[in-house]
Amino acid sequence: MDRRTEIVHGIDNLIDHYMVISIFMALFILTWIGVGNVPIVCVLGLILCAAGCSGRCGQTDLRVLIPLVVYDLVNMASSYAAYGNITDGYGALHLIFPVLYLLMSCLEKGELLLLRRLCAVWAGMTAAAGIIGFVFRAVTRGSAARLGGFLGNPNALGIFLVVGWFLLMNCLEEQHKQEGQGAGWYSALPYAEPVLLIGLALTLSMGSFVAMAAGMSAVLIMKCTGKKAELSVRETAWFACRILARASLGVGTGILFYLAASRTSVPQICLLLFVYAAAVVILWRKYDLFLQVYPKMAAGISAVGILVAGAAVVVRPSSVATFSERLQMMRNGIGYLTANPLLGVGPYQWRILNLQDRDIYFNTWHIHNVLIHVGVEFGWIAMGMLILVAAGFFRKKAEPWRKAGFTAFCIHNMMDTGFFYMGITTLAMLAFGNPCERGKRLKSGALKICFGVFAALFAFHLCFYVVHLYR
């Protein structure tokens, strides 16, 4: 096969997987826009709906899709009650989630695996870009700040990388099971793990660390319990040591970066640490092999993880006070849950109410507990729909790493606001969602009608936004 034929063959493959590319590009775009941008999301939604009208049949879990749609409709109704229109709230933004879920239901098993691998690569690239940016600022400006990366917020980037790490672990496990089927570009995926861990450390997001620890605990429990237990208790203990040893090295390297940039008078030392980090990445597979061959060394190194965790708390001592403030914020939000149980007080209204009440003014748009925030601003129906969506995910027979990753995502949202960042929720949905499992088959005509309705809603929101923008 000559070079020209290879190029043509590659283009043909891209065309064959156009839906995977469309979904992945949606994740790429949504990562950059934070909590959302109405015109960008609407145009993206129209493109995705056009891709969905390709004539493919799909199999989707209605027990997840219907609550997602109802949640969005209630969101629009809450916006109408508060502002007299359905565009000023989150309705236009969160409408993208059921569209993506419906598109995923049209993918074949191989395409879904390809999509997840691409998402893992994007998470690694996001972490790598953040690390490079951190080193550049430390060397050129002599200052250091918690890493926010493409998402613009350290806590948001933290849970984004945690979700990416669990997704990567799932991809590597599947790759190990298919070891005899040849290698491809995804054989380089293991090298993304230290990059994700170093980037996570630079965020100093304590909530993300807690969520990651909870997810890791869930993996270990699922590995050694149940009728289909993969490991014995002893094997699970050694497996835990190996995972913790890898995490200790990766996170510890990130902590060294932060200390060098913020606690020394020579931040240029970050350049030497960058070379060290590059060596860690290059030798990562040999390090993992070393841990497998010498499990007692893995146990010893994993014990260092306690010191790494302590160093993270010392570097950011305000984390304890921040957690206490979030508990007060949740208590304040619970007080507004009964203000309007049906449709809530309206999108963006909690902050105004908090400014006027006698409680502490928290100076943030979102209560740092997603369920409480949704119940306060959108009402109890919307809150119940999110609970049903989460329950739908947990009912599925997913691999341990995927189920644990979704557990970490949910726990983080009980103490932060990651759900409202478009890129984070999209990554979690693509990483852990599996609409085909226990799903109902939808014919091509039904899918076209669904995507047509979604496209009409996106077009309405876009027109409304443009008209009011130039009024």
CSV table of C-alpha atoms in Angstrom, one decimal:
chain,number,residue,atom,x,y,z
A,1,MET,CA,0.0,0.0,0.0
A,2,ASP,CA,1.6,3.3,-1.1
A,3,ARG,CA,1.5,6.6,0.8
A,4,ARG,CA,-1.4,8.0,-1.3
A,5,THR,CA,-3.5,4.9,-0.8
A,6,GLU,CA,-2.9,5.0,3.0
A,7,ILE,CA,-4.1,8.6,3.1
A,8,VAL,CA,-7.2,7.8,1.1
A,9,HIS,CA,-7.8,4.8,3.4
A,10,GLY,CA,-7.4,7.0,6.5
A,11,ILE,CA,-9.9,9.6,5.1
A,12,ASP,CA,-12.4,6.8,4.5
A,13,ASN,CA,-12.0,5.6,8.1
A,14,LEU,CA,-12.6,9.2,9.4
A,15,ILE,CA,-15.8,9.4,7.3
A,16,ASP,CA,-17.0,6.0,8.6
A,17,HIS,CA,-16.6,7.3,12.1
A,18,TYR,CA,-18.0,10.8,11.6
A,19,MET,CA,-20.4,10.4,14.5
A,20,VAL,CA,-17.5,9.6,16.9
A,21,ILE,CA,-15.6,12.6,15.6
A,22,SER,CA,-18.7,14.9,16.0
A,23,ILE,CA,-19.1,13.8,19.6
A,24,PHE,CA,-15.5,14.2,20.4
A,25,MET,CA,-15.3,17.7,18.9
A,26,ALA,CA,-18.3,18.6,21.0
A,27,LEU,CA,-16.3,17.6,24.1
A,28,PHE,CA,-13.3,19.6,22.8
A,29,ILE,CA,-15.5,22.8,22.4
A,30,LEU,CA,-17.5,22.4,25.6
A,31,THR,CA,-14.3,22.1,27.7
A,32,TRP,CA,-13.4,25.7,26.8
A,33,ILE,CA,-16.7,27.4,27.6
A,34,GLY,CA,-17.0,26.9,31.4
A,35,VAL,CA,-20.6,26.9,32.5
A,36,GLY,CA,-21.8,27.6,29.0
A,37,ASN,CA,-22.3,30.0,26.2
A,38,VAL,CA,-25.8,30.0,24.6
A,39,PRO,CA,-24.9,30.8,21.0
A,40,ILE,CA,-22.0,28.3,20.9
A,41,VAL,CA,-24.0,25.5,22.5
A,42,CYS,CA,-26.9,26.1,20.2
A,43,VAL,CA,-24.8,26.1,17.1
A,44,LEU,CA,-23.0,23.0,18.3
A,45,GLY,CA,-26.4,21.4,19.2
A,46,LEU,CA,-27.7,22.0,15.6
A,47,ILE,CA,-24.5,20.4,14.2
A,48,LEU,CA,-24.9,17.3,16.4
A,49,CYS,CA,-28.6,17.0,15.5
A,50,ALA,CA,-27.7,17.1,11.9
A,51,ALA,CA,-25.1,14.3,12.5
A,52,GLY,CA,-27.8,12.3,14.4
A,53,CYS,CA,-30.2,12.4,11.4
A,54,SER,CA,-27.9,10.1,9.5
A,55,GLY,CA,-30.4,7.3,9.4
A,56,ARG,CA,-28.7,5.0,11.9
A,57,CYS,CA,-30.8,3.0,14.3
A,58,GLY,CA,-30.0,3.3,18.0
A,59,GLN,CA,-30.6,1.5,21.3
A,60,THR,CA,-30.9,3.8,24.2
A,61,ASP,CA,-31.8,3.5,27.9
A,62,LEU,CA,-35.0,5.5,28.3
A,63,ARG,CA,-34.7,5.4,32.1
A,64,VAL,CA,-31.8,7.8,31.7
A,65,LEU,CA,-32.8,9.7,28.6
A,66,ILE,CA,-36.3,10.6,29.7
A,67,PRO,CA,-35.2,12.0,33.1
A,68,LEU,CA,-32.6,14.1,31.3
A,69,VAL,CA,-35.2,15.5,29.0
A,70,VAL,CA,-37.7,16.2,31.9
A,71,TYR,CA,-34.9,17.9,33.9
A,72,ASP,CA,-34.3,20.2,30.9
A,73,LEU,CA,-38.0,21.0,30.4
A,74,VAL,CA,-38.4,21.8,34.1
A,75,ASN,CA,-35.3,24.0,33.8
A,76,MET,CA,-36.9,25.9,30.9
A,77,ALA,CA,-40.2,26.2,32.9
A,78,SER,CA,-38.3,27.6,35.9
A,79,SER,CA,-36.6,30.1,33.6
A,80,TYR,CA,-40.0,31.2,32.2
A,81,ALA,CA,-41.5,31.6,35.7
A,82,ALA,CA,-38.5,33.8,36.7
A,83,TYR,CA,-37.8,35.8,33.5
A,84,GLY,CA,-40.8,35.4,31.2
A,85,ASN,CA,-38.7,33.3,28.6
A,86,ILE,CA,-37.1,29.9,28.5
A,87,THR,CA,-33.6,31.1,27.3
A,88,ASP,CA,-32.2,33.0,30.3
A,89,GLY,CA,-31.6,29.9,32.4
A,90,TYR,CA,-29.7,26.7,31.8
A,91,GLY,CA,-32.3,25.2,29.5
A,92,ALA,CA,-30.5,26.0,26.3
A,93,LEU,CA,-27.2,24.9,27.7
A,94,HIS,CA,-28.2,21.6,29.3
A,95,LEU,CA,-30.2,20.6,26.3
A,96,ILE,CA,-26.9,19.4,24.8
A,97,PHE,CA,-26.8,16.5,27.3
A,98,PRO,CA,-29.7,14.4,26.1
A,99,VAL,CA,-28.6,15.0,22.5
A,100,LEU,CA,-25.1,13.6,23.3
A,101,TYR,CA,-26.7,10.7,25.1
A,102,LEU,CA,-28.9,9.9,22.2
A,103,LEU,CA,-26.0,10.2,19.8
A,104,MET,CA,-24.0,7.7,21.9
A,105,SER,CA,-26.8,5.2,21.5
A,106,CYS,CA,-26.1,5.2,17.8
A,107,LEU,CA,-22.5,4.1,18.2
A,108,GLU,CA,-21.4,0.5,17.8
A,109,LYS,CA,-19.3,-1.1,20.5
A,110,GLY,CA,-16.0,-0.5,18.7
A,111,GLU,CA,-16.9,3.1,18.1
A,112,LEU,CA,-17.8,3.6,21.8
A,113,LEU,CA,-14.4,2.3,22.7
A,114,LEU,CA,-12.7,4.5,20.2
A,115,LEU,CA,-14.6,7.5,21.6
A,116,ARG,CA,-13.5,6.8,25.2
A,117,ARG,CA,-9.9,6.4,24.1
A,118,LEU,CA,-10.0,9.8,22.4
A,119,CYS,CA,-11.6,11.3,25.5
A,120,ALA,CA,-8.8,9.9,27.6
A,121,VAL,CA,-6.2,11.4,25.2
A,122,TRP,CA,-8.0,14.8,25.5
A,123,ALA,CA,-7.9,14.7,29.3
A,124,GLY,CA,-4.2,13.9,29.1
A,125,MET,CA,-3.6,16.8,26.6
A,126,THR,CA,-5.5,19.1,28.9
A,127,ALA,CA,-3.3,18.2,31.8
A,128,ALA,CA,-0.1,18.4,29.7
A,129,ALA,CA,-1.0,21.9,28.5
A,130,GLY,CA,-1.7,23.0,32.1
A,131,ILE,CA,1.6,21.7,33.3
A,132,ILE,CA,3.5,23.5,30.5
A,133,GLY,CA,1.6,26.7,31.2
A,134,PHE,CA,2.4,26.4,35.0
A,135,VAL,CA,6.1,26.0,34.3
A,136,PHE,CA,6.2,28.8,31.8
A,137,ARG,CA,4.5,31.2,34.3
A,138,ALA,CA,6.8,30.1,37.1
A,139,VAL,CA,9.9,30.7,35.1
A,140,THR,CA,8.9,33.9,33.3
A,141,ARG,CA,6.9,35.6,36.1
A,142,GLY,CA,8.3,34.0,39.1
A,143,SER,CA,4.9,33.3,40.6
A,144,ALA,CA,2.7,30.3,41.0
A,145,ALA,CA,-1.1,29.8,41.3
A,146,ARG,CA,-3.3,26.8,41.5
A,147,LEU,CA,-3.7,25.3,38.0
A,148,GLY,CA,-7.0,26.1,36.3
A,149,GLY,CA,-6.0,25.1,32.7
A,150,PHE,CA,-8.5,25.2,29.9
A,151,LEU,CA,-11.5,25.2,32.4
A,152,GLY,CA,-10.3,28.3,34.1
A,153,ASN,CA,-10.9,27.0,37.6
A,154,PRO,CA,-8.7,24.7,39.7
A,155,ASN,CA,-11.5,22.8,41.3
A,156,ALA,CA,-13.2,22.3,37.9
A,157,LEU,CA,-9.9,21.1,36.3
A,158,GLY,CA,-9.3,18.8,39.3
A,159,ILE,CA,-12.5,16.8,38.9
A,160,PHE,CA,-12.1,16.9,35.1
A,161,LEU,CA,-8.7,15.2,35.5
A,162,VAL,CA,-10.1,12.7,38.1
A,163,VAL,CA,-12.8,11.7,35.6
A,164,GLY,CA,-10.1,11.4,32.9
A,165,TRP,CA,-7.9,9.2,35.2
A,166,PHE,CA,-10.7,6.7,35.9
A,167,LEU,CA,-11.6,6.7,32.2
A,168,LEU,CA,-7.9,6.0,31.4
A,169,MET,CA,-7.8,3.2,33.9
A,170,ASN,CA,-10.8,1.6,32.3
A,171,CYS,CA,-9.3,1.9,28.8
A,172,LEU,CA,-6.0,0.4,30.0
A,173,GLU,CA,-7.9,-2.6,31.6
A,174,GLU,CA,-9.8,-3.2,28.3
A,175,GLN,CA,-6.6,-2.9,26.4
A,176,HIS,CA,-4.9,-5.5,28.6
A,177,LYS,CA,-7.8,-7.9,27.9
A,178,GLN,CA,-7.3,-7.4,24.2
A,179,GLU,CA,-3.6,-7.7,24.3
A,180,GLY,CA,-3.4,-10.3,21.7
A,181,GLN,CA,-5.3,-8.3,19.1
A,182,GLY,CA,-2.4,-6.1,18.0
A,183,ALA,CA,-1.3,-2.6,18.9
A,184,GLY,CA,-2.3,0.8,17.6
A,185,TRP,CA,-1.9,4.4,18.6
A,186,TYR,CA,-3.7,3.7,21.8
A,187,SER,CA,-0.7,1.6,23.0
A,188,ALA,CA,0.7,5.0,24.2
A,189,LEU,CA,-2.2,5.6,26.6
A,190,PRO,CA,-0.3,4.4,29.7
A,191,TYR,CA,2.0,7.4,29.4
A,192,ALA,CA,-1.0,9.7,30.0
A,193,GLU,CA,-1.4,8.5,33.6
A,194,PRO,CA,1.5,10.4,35.2
A,195,VAL,CA,0.6,13.5,33.2
A,196,LEU,CA,-3.0,13.4,34.6
A,197,LEU,CA,-1.7,12.8,38.2
A,198,ILE,CA,0.8,15.7,38.0
A,199,GLY,CA,-1.8,18.0,36.6
A,200,LEU,CA,-4.3,17.0,39.3
A,201,ALA,CA,-1.7,17.8,42.0
A,202,LEU,CA,-1.1,21.3,40.6
A,203,THR,CA,-4.9,22.1,41.0
A,204,LEU,CA,-4.6,21.4,44.8
A,205,SER,CA,-8.3,20.6,44.7
A,206,MET,CA,-9.0,18.8,48.0
A,207,GLY,CA,-12.5,17.9,46.8
A,208,SER,CA,-11.1,16.2,43.8
A,209,PHE,CA,-8.6,14.3,45.9
A,210,VAL,CA,-11.5,13.1,48.2
A,211,ALA,CA,-13.6,12.1,45.2
A,212,MET,CA,-10.7,10.2,43.7
A,213,ALA,CA,-10.0,8.4,47.0
A,214,ALA,CA,-13.7,7.4,47.2
A,215,GLY,CA,-13.7,6.1,43.6
A,216,MET,CA,-10.5,4.1,44.3
A,217,SER,CA,-12.2,2.6,47.4
A,218,ALA,CA,-15.2,1.7,45.2
A,219,VAL,CA,-12.9,-0.1,42.7
A,220,LEU,CA,-11.2,-2.2,45.4
A,221,ILE,CA,-14.6,-3.2,46.9
A,222,MET,CA,-16.0,-4.2,43.5
A,223,LYS,CA,-12.8,-6.1,42.6
A,224,CYS,CA,-13.0,-8.5,45.6
A,225,THR,CA,-16.7,-8.8,46.4
A,226,GLY,CA,-19.7,-10.2,44.6
A,227,LYS,CA,-20.3,-13.4,42.7
A,228,LYS,CA,-17.9,-12.3,39.9
A,229,ALA,CA,-15.1,-11.1,42.1
A,230,GLU,CA,-11.9,-10.7,40.1
A,231,LEU,CA,-9.4,-10.8,42.9
A,232,SER,CA,-9.0,-12.3,46.3
A,233,VAL,CA,-8.7,-10.1,49.4
A,234,ARG,CA,-4.9,-10.6,49.4
A,235,GLU,CA,-4.7,-9.8,45.7
A,236,THR,CA,-6.8,-6.8,46.1
A,237,ALA,CA,-4.5,-5.5,48.8
A,238,TRP,CA,-1.5,-5.8,46.5
A,239,PHE,CA,-3.5,-4.2,43.7
A,240,ALA,CA,-4.3,-1.3,46.0
A,241,CYS,CA,-0.6,-0.8,46.9
A,242,ARG,CA,0.3,-0.7,43.2
A,243,ILE,CA,-2.3,1.9,42.4
A,244,LEU,CA,-1.4,4.0,45.4
A,245,ALA,CA,2.3,3.8,44.6
A,246,ARG,CA,1.7,5.1,41.1
A,247,ALA,CA,-0.6,7.9,42.4
A,248,SER,CA,2.0,8.8,45.1
A,249,LEU,CA,4.8,9.3,42.5
A,250,GLY,CA,2.5,11.3,40.1
A,251,VAL,CA,0.9,13.5,42.7
A,252,GLY,CA,4.1,13.9,44.6
A,253,THR,CA,5.9,15.1,41.5
A,254,GLY,CA,3.1,17.7,41.0
A,255,ILE,CA,3.5,18.9,44.7
A,256,LEU,CA,7.2,19.3,44.1
A,257,PHE,CA,6.4,21.5,41.1
A,258,TYR,CA,4.1,23.7,43.2
A,259,LEU,CA,6.6,24.0,46.1
A,260,ALA,CA,9.4,24.9,43.8
A,261,ALA,CA,7.4,27.7,42.2
A,262,SER,CA,5.7,29.1,45.3
A,263,ARG,CA,8.0,28.3,48.3
A,264,THR,CA,11.5,29.0,46.9
A,265,SER,CA,13.3,32.1,45.7
A,266,VAL,CA,14.4,30.2,42.5
A,267,PRO,CA,11.2,29.2,40.6
A,268,GLN,CA,13.4,28.4,37.6
A,269,ILE,CA,14.1,25.1,39.3
A,270,CYS,CA,10.8,24.1,37.8
A,271,LEU,CA,12.7,23.5,34.5
A,272,LEU,CA,14.8,20.8,36.2
A,273,LEU,CA,11.6,19.3,37.6
A,274,PHE,CA,10.1,19.4,34.2
A,275,VAL,CA,13.0,17.3,32.9
A,276,TYR,CA,12.4,14.9,35.8
A,277,ALA,CA,8.7,14.7,35.1
A,278,ALA,CA,9.5,13.9,31.5
A,279,ALA,CA,11.7,11.1,32.6
A,280,VAL,CA,8.9,9.8,34.9
A,281,VAL,CA,6.5,9.8,31.9
A,282,ILE,CA,9.0,8.0,29.7
A,283,LEU,CA,9.8,5.3,32.3
A,284,TRP,CA,6.3,5.0,33.6
A,285,ARG,CA,5.6,1.5,32.1
A,286,LYS,CA,8.9,0.2,33.6
A,287,TYR,CA,7.9,1.7,36.9
A,288,ASP,CA,4.6,-0.1,36.8
A,289,LEU,CA,6.4,-3.4,35.9
A,290,PHE,CA,8.8,-2.8,38.8
A,291,LEU,CA,5.8,-2.5,41.1
A,292,GLN,CA,4.3,-5.7,39.8
A,293,VAL,CA,7.5,-7.7,40.2
A,294,TYR,CA,8.3,-6.3,43.7
A,295,PRO,CA,4.9,-5.9,45.4
A,296,LYS,CA,6.5,-5.2,48.8
A,297,MET,CA,8.2,-2.2,47.3
A,298,ALA,CA,4.8,-1.1,46.1
A,299,ALA,CA,3.5,-1.4,49.6
A,300,GLY,CA,6.3,0.7,50.9
A,301,ILE,CA,6.0,3.4,48.3
A,302,SER,CA,2.2,3.5,48.8
A,303,ALA,CA,2.8,4.3,52.4
A,304,VAL,CA,4.6,7.5,51.2
A,305,GLY,CA,1.2,8.5,49.8
A,306,ILE,CA,0.1,9.5,53.3
A,307,LEU,CA,3.0,12.0,53.4
A,308,VAL,CA,2.0,13.2,49.9
A,309,ALA,CA,-1.6,13.8,51.2
A,310,GLY,CA,-0.2,15.6,54.2
A,311,ALA,CA,2.0,17.8,52.0
A,312,ALA,CA,-1.0,18.8,49.9
A,313,VAL,CA,-2.9,19.9,53.0
A,314,VAL,CA,0.1,21.8,54.3
A,315,VAL,CA,0.6,23.6,50.9
A,316,ARG,CA,-3.1,24.7,51.0
A,317,PRO,CA,-4.0,25.1,54.7
A,318,SER,CA,-7.2,27.1,53.7
A,319,SER,CA,-8.9,24.0,52.5
A,320,VAL,CA,-10.3,23.2,56.0
A,321,ALA,CA,-11.8,26.6,56.3
A,322,THR,CA,-13.2,26.4,52.8
A,323,PHE,CA,-14.9,23.1,53.5
A,324,SER,CA,-16.5,24.6,56.6
A,325,GLU,CA,-17.8,27.5,54.5
A,326,ARG,CA,-19.3,25.1,52.0
A,327,LEU,CA,-21.2,23.4,54.8
A,328,GLN,CA,-22.6,26.8,55.8
A,329,MET,CA,-23.5,27.4,52.2
A,330,MET,CA,-25.4,24.1,52.0
A,331,ARG,CA,-27.3,25.0,55.2
A,332,ASN,CA,-28.2,28.3,53.6
A,333,GLY,CA,-29.4,26.6,50.5
A,334,ILE,CA,-31.5,24.1,52.4
A,335,GLY,CA,-33.4,27.0,53.9
A,336,TYR,CA,-34.6,28.0,50.4
A,337,LEU,CA,-35.7,24.5,49.3
A,338,THR,CA,-39.3,25.1,50.4
A,339,ALA,CA,-39.5,28.6,48.9
A,340,ASN,CA,-40.9,27.2,45.6
A,341,PRO,CA,-40.8,23.4,45.5
A,342,LEU,CA,-42.4,23.1,42.0
A,343,LEU,CA,-40.1,25.4,39.9
A,344,GLY,CA,-37.6,26.8,42.4
A,345,VAL,CA,-36.7,30.4,42.9
A,346,GLY,CA,-35.4,30.6,39.3
A,347,PRO,CA,-31.9,30.3,37.6
A,348,TYR,CA,-29.2,32.6,39.1
A,349,GLN,CA,-31.6,33.8,41.8
A,350,TRP,CA,-30.0,32.1,44.8
A,351,ARG,CA,-27.0,34.5,44.8
A,352,ILE,CA,-29.3,37.5,44.9
A,353,LEU,CA,-31.3,36.0,47.8
A,354,ASN,CA,-28.1,35.2,49.6
A,355,LEU,CA,-27.0,38.8,49.3
A,356,GLN,CA,-30.2,40.0,50.9
A,357,ASP,CA,-30.6,37.5,53.7
A,358,ARG,CA,-28.9,37.7,57.1
A,359,ASP,CA,-26.6,34.8,56.4
A,360,ILE,CA,-22.9,35.1,55.2
A,361,TYR,CA,-22.7,36.3,51.6
A,362,PHE,CA,-20.8,33.6,49.8
A,363,ASN,CA,-20.1,35.5,46.6
A,364,THR,CA,-20.7,32.6,44.2
A,365,TRP,CA,-23.4,31.7,41.7
A,366,HIS,CA,-23.8,28.1,42.7
A,367,ILE,CA,-24.4,26.3,46.0
A,368,HIS,CA,-21.5,23.8,46.4
A,369,ASN,CA,-23.9,20.9,46.4
A,370,VAL,CA,-25.5,20.3,43.0
A,371,LEU,CA,-28.6,18.6,44.3
A,372,ILE,CA,-29.4,21.3,46.8
A,373,HIS,CA,-28.7,24.0,44.1
A,374,VAL,CA,-30.9,22.4,41.5
A,375,GLY,CA,-33.7,21.9,44.2
A,376,VAL,CA,-33.4,25.6,45.2
A,377,GLU,CA,-33.3,27.2,41.7
A,378,PHE,CA,-35.2,24.7,39.5
A,379,GLY,CA,-37.4,22.9,42.0
A,380,TRP,CA,-37.9,19.4,43.4
A,381,ILE,CA,-38.9,17.8,40.1
A,382,ALA,CA,-35.6,18.7,38.5
A,383,MET,CA,-33.7,17.5,41.6
A,384,GLY,CA,-35.6,14.2,41.4
A,385,MET,CA,-34.8,13.8,37.7
A,386,LEU,CA,-31.0,14.1,38.4
A,387,ILE,CA,-31.4,11.5,41.1
A,388,LEU,CA,-33.1,9.2,38.6
A,389,VAL,CA,-30.3,9.8,36.1
A,390,ALA,CA,-27.7,8.9,38.6
A,391,ALA,CA,-29.6,5.8,39.7
A,392,GLY,CA,-29.9,4.8,36.0
A,393,PHE,CA,-26.2,4.8,35.7
A,394,PHE,CA,-25.6,2.9,38.9
A,395,ARG,CA,-28.1,0.2,37.8
A,396,LYS,CA,-26.0,-0.7,34.8
A,397,LYS,CA,-23.5,-3.6,34.9
A,398,ALA,CA,-20.6,-1.4,34.1
A,399,GLU,CA,-16.9,-2.3,34.6
A,400,PRO,CA,-15.5,-1.4,38.1
A,401,TRP,CA,-13.4,1.5,36.9
A,402,ARG,CA,-16.3,3.1,35.1
A,403,LYS,CA,-18.7,2.7,38.0
A,404,ALA,CA,-16.1,4.0,40.4
A,405,GLY,CA,-15.4,7.0,38.2
A,406,PHE,CA,-19.0,7.9,38.2
A,407,THR,CA,-19.1,7.5,41.9
A,408,ALA,CA,-16.2,10.0,42.2
A,409,PHE,CA,-18.0,12.4,39.9
A,410,CYS,CA,-21.2,12.2,42.0
A,411,ILE,CA,-19.3,12.6,45.3
A,412,HIS,CA,-17.5,15.7,44.0
A,413,ASN,CA,-20.8,17.2,43.1
A,414,MET,CA,-22.0,16.9,46.6
A,415,MET,CA,-19.4,19.4,47.7
A,416,ASP,CA,-18.7,21.4,44.5
A,417,THR,CA,-20.2,22.6,41.3
A,418,GLY,CA,-18.6,20.4,38.5
A,419,PHE,CA,-22.0,19.5,37.0
A,420,PHE,CA,-22.5,23.0,35.8
A,421,TYR,CA,-19.2,23.0,33.8
A,422,MET,CA,-20.3,21.7,30.4
A,423,GLY,CA,-17.0,20.0,29.6
A,424,ILE,CA,-16.9,18.1,32.9
A,425,THR,CA,-20.4,16.6,32.7
A,426,THR,CA,-19.9,15.8,29.0
A,427,LEU,CA,-16.7,14.0,29.8
A,428,ALA,CA,-18.4,12.0,32.6
A,429,MET,CA,-21.3,11.1,30.3
A,430,LEU,CA,-19.0,9.9,27.5
A,431,ALA,CA,-16.7,8.1,29.9
A,432,PHE,CA,-19.2,6.3,32.0
A,433,GLY,CA,-22.4,6.2,30.1
A,434,ASN,CA,-23.6,3.2,28.1
A,435,PRO,CA,-27.0,3.9,26.6
A,436,CYS,CA,-27.1,0.6,24.7
A,437,GLU,CA,-27.1,-1.5,27.8
A,438,ARG,CA,-30.6,-2.3,28.9
A,439,GLY,CA,-31.8,0.0,26.2
A,440,LYS,CA,-34.8,0.1,23.9
A,441,ARG,CA,-34.2,0.0,20.2
A,442,LEU,CA,-35.2,3.2,18.4
A,443,LYS,CA,-35.8,3.0,14.6
A,444,SER,CA,-34.3,5.5,12.2
A,445,GLY,CA,-37.5,7.5,11.9
A,446,ALA,CA,-38.0,7.9,15.6
A,447,LEU,CA,-34.4,9.1,16.0
A,448,LYS,CA,-34.9,11.6,13.2
A,449,ILE,CA,-38.0,13.0,14.9
A,450,CYS,CA,-36.2,13.3,18.3
A,451,PHE,CA,-33.2,15.1,16.7
A,452,GLY,CA,-35.6,17.3,14.7
A,453,VAL,CA,-37.3,18.4,17.9
A,454,PHE,CA,-34.0,19.1,19.6
A,455,ALA,CA,-32.8,21.0,16.6
A,456,ALA,CA,-36.0,23.2,16.7
A,457,LEU,CA,-35.4,24.0,20.3
A,458,PHE,CA,-31.7,24.9,19.7
A,459,ALA,CA,-32.8,27.1,16.7
A,460,PHE,CA,-35.4,28.8,18.9
A,461,HIS,CA,-32.9,29.5,21.7
A,462,LEU,CA,-30.4,30.8,19.1
A,463,CYS,CA,-32.9,33.1,17.4
A,464,PHE,CA,-34.2,34.4,20.7
A,465,TYR,CA,-30.6,35.2,21.8
A,466,VAL,CA,-29.7,37.0,18.6
A,467,VAL,CA,-32.9,39.1,18.6
A,468,HIS,CA,-32.4,40.2,22.2
A,469,LEU,CA,-28.7,40.8,21.7
A,470,TYR,CA,-29.3,43.3,18.9
A,471,ARG,CA,-32.5,44.9,20.3
